[in-house]
XYZ file of C-alpha atoms in Angstrom:
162
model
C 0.000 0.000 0.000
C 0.967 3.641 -0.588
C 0.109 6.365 1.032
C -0.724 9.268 -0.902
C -0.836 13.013 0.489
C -2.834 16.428 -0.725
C 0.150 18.129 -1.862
C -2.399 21.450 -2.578
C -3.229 21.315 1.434
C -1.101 24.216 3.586
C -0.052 21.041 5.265
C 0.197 17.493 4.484
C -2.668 15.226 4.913
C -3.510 12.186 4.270
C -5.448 11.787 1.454
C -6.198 7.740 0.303
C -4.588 4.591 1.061
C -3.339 2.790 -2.353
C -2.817 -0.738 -2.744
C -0.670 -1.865 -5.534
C -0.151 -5.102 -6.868
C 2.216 -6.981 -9.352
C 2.148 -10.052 -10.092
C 4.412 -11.651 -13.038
C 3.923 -15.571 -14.745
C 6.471 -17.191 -17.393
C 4.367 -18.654 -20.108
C 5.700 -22.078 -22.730
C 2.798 -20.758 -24.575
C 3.031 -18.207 -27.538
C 2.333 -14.296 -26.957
C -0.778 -14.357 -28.775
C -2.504 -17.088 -26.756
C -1.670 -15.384 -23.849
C -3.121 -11.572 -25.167
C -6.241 -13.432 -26.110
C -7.117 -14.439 -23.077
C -7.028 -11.722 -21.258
C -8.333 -9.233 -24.225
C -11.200 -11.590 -24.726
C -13.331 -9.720 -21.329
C -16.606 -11.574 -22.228
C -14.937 -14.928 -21.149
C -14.153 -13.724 -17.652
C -17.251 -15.139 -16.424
C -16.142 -18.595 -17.458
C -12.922 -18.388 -15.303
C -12.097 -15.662 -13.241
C -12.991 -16.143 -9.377
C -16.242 -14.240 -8.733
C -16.692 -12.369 -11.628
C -20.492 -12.989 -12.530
C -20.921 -11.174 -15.718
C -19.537 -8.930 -18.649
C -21.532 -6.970 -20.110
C -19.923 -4.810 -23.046
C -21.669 -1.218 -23.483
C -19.593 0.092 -26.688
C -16.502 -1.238 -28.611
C -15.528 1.623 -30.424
C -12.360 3.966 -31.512
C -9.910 1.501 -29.901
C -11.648 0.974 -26.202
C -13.798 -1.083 -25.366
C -16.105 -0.371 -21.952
C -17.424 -2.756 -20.000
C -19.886 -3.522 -16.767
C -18.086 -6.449 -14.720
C -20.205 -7.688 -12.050
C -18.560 -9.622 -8.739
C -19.593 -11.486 -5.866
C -18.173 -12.978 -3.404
C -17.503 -13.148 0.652
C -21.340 -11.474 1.274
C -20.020 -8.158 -1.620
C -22.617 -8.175 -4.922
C -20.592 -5.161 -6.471
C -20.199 -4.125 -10.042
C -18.155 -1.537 -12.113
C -17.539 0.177 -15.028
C -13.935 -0.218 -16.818
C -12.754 1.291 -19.881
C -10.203 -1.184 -21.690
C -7.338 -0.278 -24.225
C -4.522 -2.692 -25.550
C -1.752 -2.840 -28.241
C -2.179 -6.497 -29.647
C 0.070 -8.897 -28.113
C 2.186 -5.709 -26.107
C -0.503 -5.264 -23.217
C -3.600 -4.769 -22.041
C -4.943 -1.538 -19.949
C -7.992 -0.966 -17.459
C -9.282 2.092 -15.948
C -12.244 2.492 -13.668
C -15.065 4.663 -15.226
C -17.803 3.695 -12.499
C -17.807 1.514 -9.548
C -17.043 0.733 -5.898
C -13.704 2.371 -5.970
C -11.601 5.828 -5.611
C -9.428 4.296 -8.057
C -9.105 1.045 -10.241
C -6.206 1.053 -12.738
C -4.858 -2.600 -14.292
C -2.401 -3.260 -17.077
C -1.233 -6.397 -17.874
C 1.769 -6.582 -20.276
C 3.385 -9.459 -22.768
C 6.816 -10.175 -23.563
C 7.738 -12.907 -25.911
C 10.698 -14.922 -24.845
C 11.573 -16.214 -28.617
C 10.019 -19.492 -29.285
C 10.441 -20.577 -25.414
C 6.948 -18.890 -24.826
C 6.566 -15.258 -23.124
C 6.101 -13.075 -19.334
C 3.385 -11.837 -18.659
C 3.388 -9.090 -15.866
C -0.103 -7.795 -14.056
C -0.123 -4.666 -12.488
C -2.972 -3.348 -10.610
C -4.006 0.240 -8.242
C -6.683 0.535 -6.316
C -8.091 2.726 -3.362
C -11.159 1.023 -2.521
C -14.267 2.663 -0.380
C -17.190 1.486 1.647
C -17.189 -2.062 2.417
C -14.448 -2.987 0.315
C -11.730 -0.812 2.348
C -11.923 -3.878 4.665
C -12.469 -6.877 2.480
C -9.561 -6.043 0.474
C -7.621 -4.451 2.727
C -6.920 -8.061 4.381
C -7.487 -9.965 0.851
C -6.322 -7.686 -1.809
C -2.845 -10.531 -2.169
C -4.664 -13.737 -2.179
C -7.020 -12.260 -4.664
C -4.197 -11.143 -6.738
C -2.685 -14.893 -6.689
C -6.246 -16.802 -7.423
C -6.496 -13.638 -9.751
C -3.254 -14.334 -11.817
C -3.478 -18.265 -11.200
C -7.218 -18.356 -13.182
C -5.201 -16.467 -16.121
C -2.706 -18.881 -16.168
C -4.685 -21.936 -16.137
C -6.904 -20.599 -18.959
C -4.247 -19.623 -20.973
C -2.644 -22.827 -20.641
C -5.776 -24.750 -21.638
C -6.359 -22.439 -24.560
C -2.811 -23.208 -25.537
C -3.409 -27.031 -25.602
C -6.601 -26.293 -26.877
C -5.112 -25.272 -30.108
C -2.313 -27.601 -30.266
């Protein structure tokens, strides 16, 4: 967690407490496997831990936004993220409306030849309401089962094709 301070204020106060998380995997799968997976947001449902639905509201001039809805430990939440990438580079996420002060994400790909590639997760997040708590205590273990769904999907996807 960071702290972060009003740097307008006459004198420092606190203004949010940031969590940030990274979390890197090395792939034997190709780049593009790995980019699909996580580009393809509609499929979430179908693998990542307590995300309920995707709904997409436009697809247009390069982002695409989307309504994610959770739910999990007694939370029903859902938000509003606006999604960017560069094809098989990385993949970015910005909160537009939800439970959250601030929700950024950006997962990025690096091919490793023809051994397979690294892909590296990198989320911030001030959280409000009930989720200050919940993820104050959870926020690293999510970020494992988080990263570990990814993984296991890509890895299927990858045989999958093979």
């Amino acid at each position: 967690s960071r702290l972060f301070v009003d740097p307008v204020a006459s004198r420092a106060r606190i203004v949010a407490l940031m969590t940030v998380i990274e979390r890197s995997a090395l792939l034997e799968v190709p780049v593009d496997v790995a980019f699909g997976v996580v580009a393809d947001v509609t499929r979430y449902p179908e693998f990542v831990p307590a995300c309920q639905r995707v709904e997409i509201r436009s697809n247009a001039d390069g982002e695409l936004i989307a309504e994610v809805g959770v739910q999990g430990r007694g939370i029903k939440e859902s938000f509003v993220t606006c999604n960017t990438q560069d094809k098989n580079a990385w993949v970015a996420m910005s909160l537009r409306e939800g439970p959250f002060e601030r929700l950024e994400g950006r997962w990025q790909f690096v091919p490793l030849g023809d051994i397979g590639c690294r892909v590296h997760l990198h989320i911030e997040f001030i959280a409000r309401g009930l989720l200050v708590r919940l993820l104050s205590k959870l926020a690293d273990r999510i970020a494992d089962r988080l990263v570990d769904a990814f993984v296991e999907r890509i890895q299927a996807c990858h045989l999958a094709r093979d």
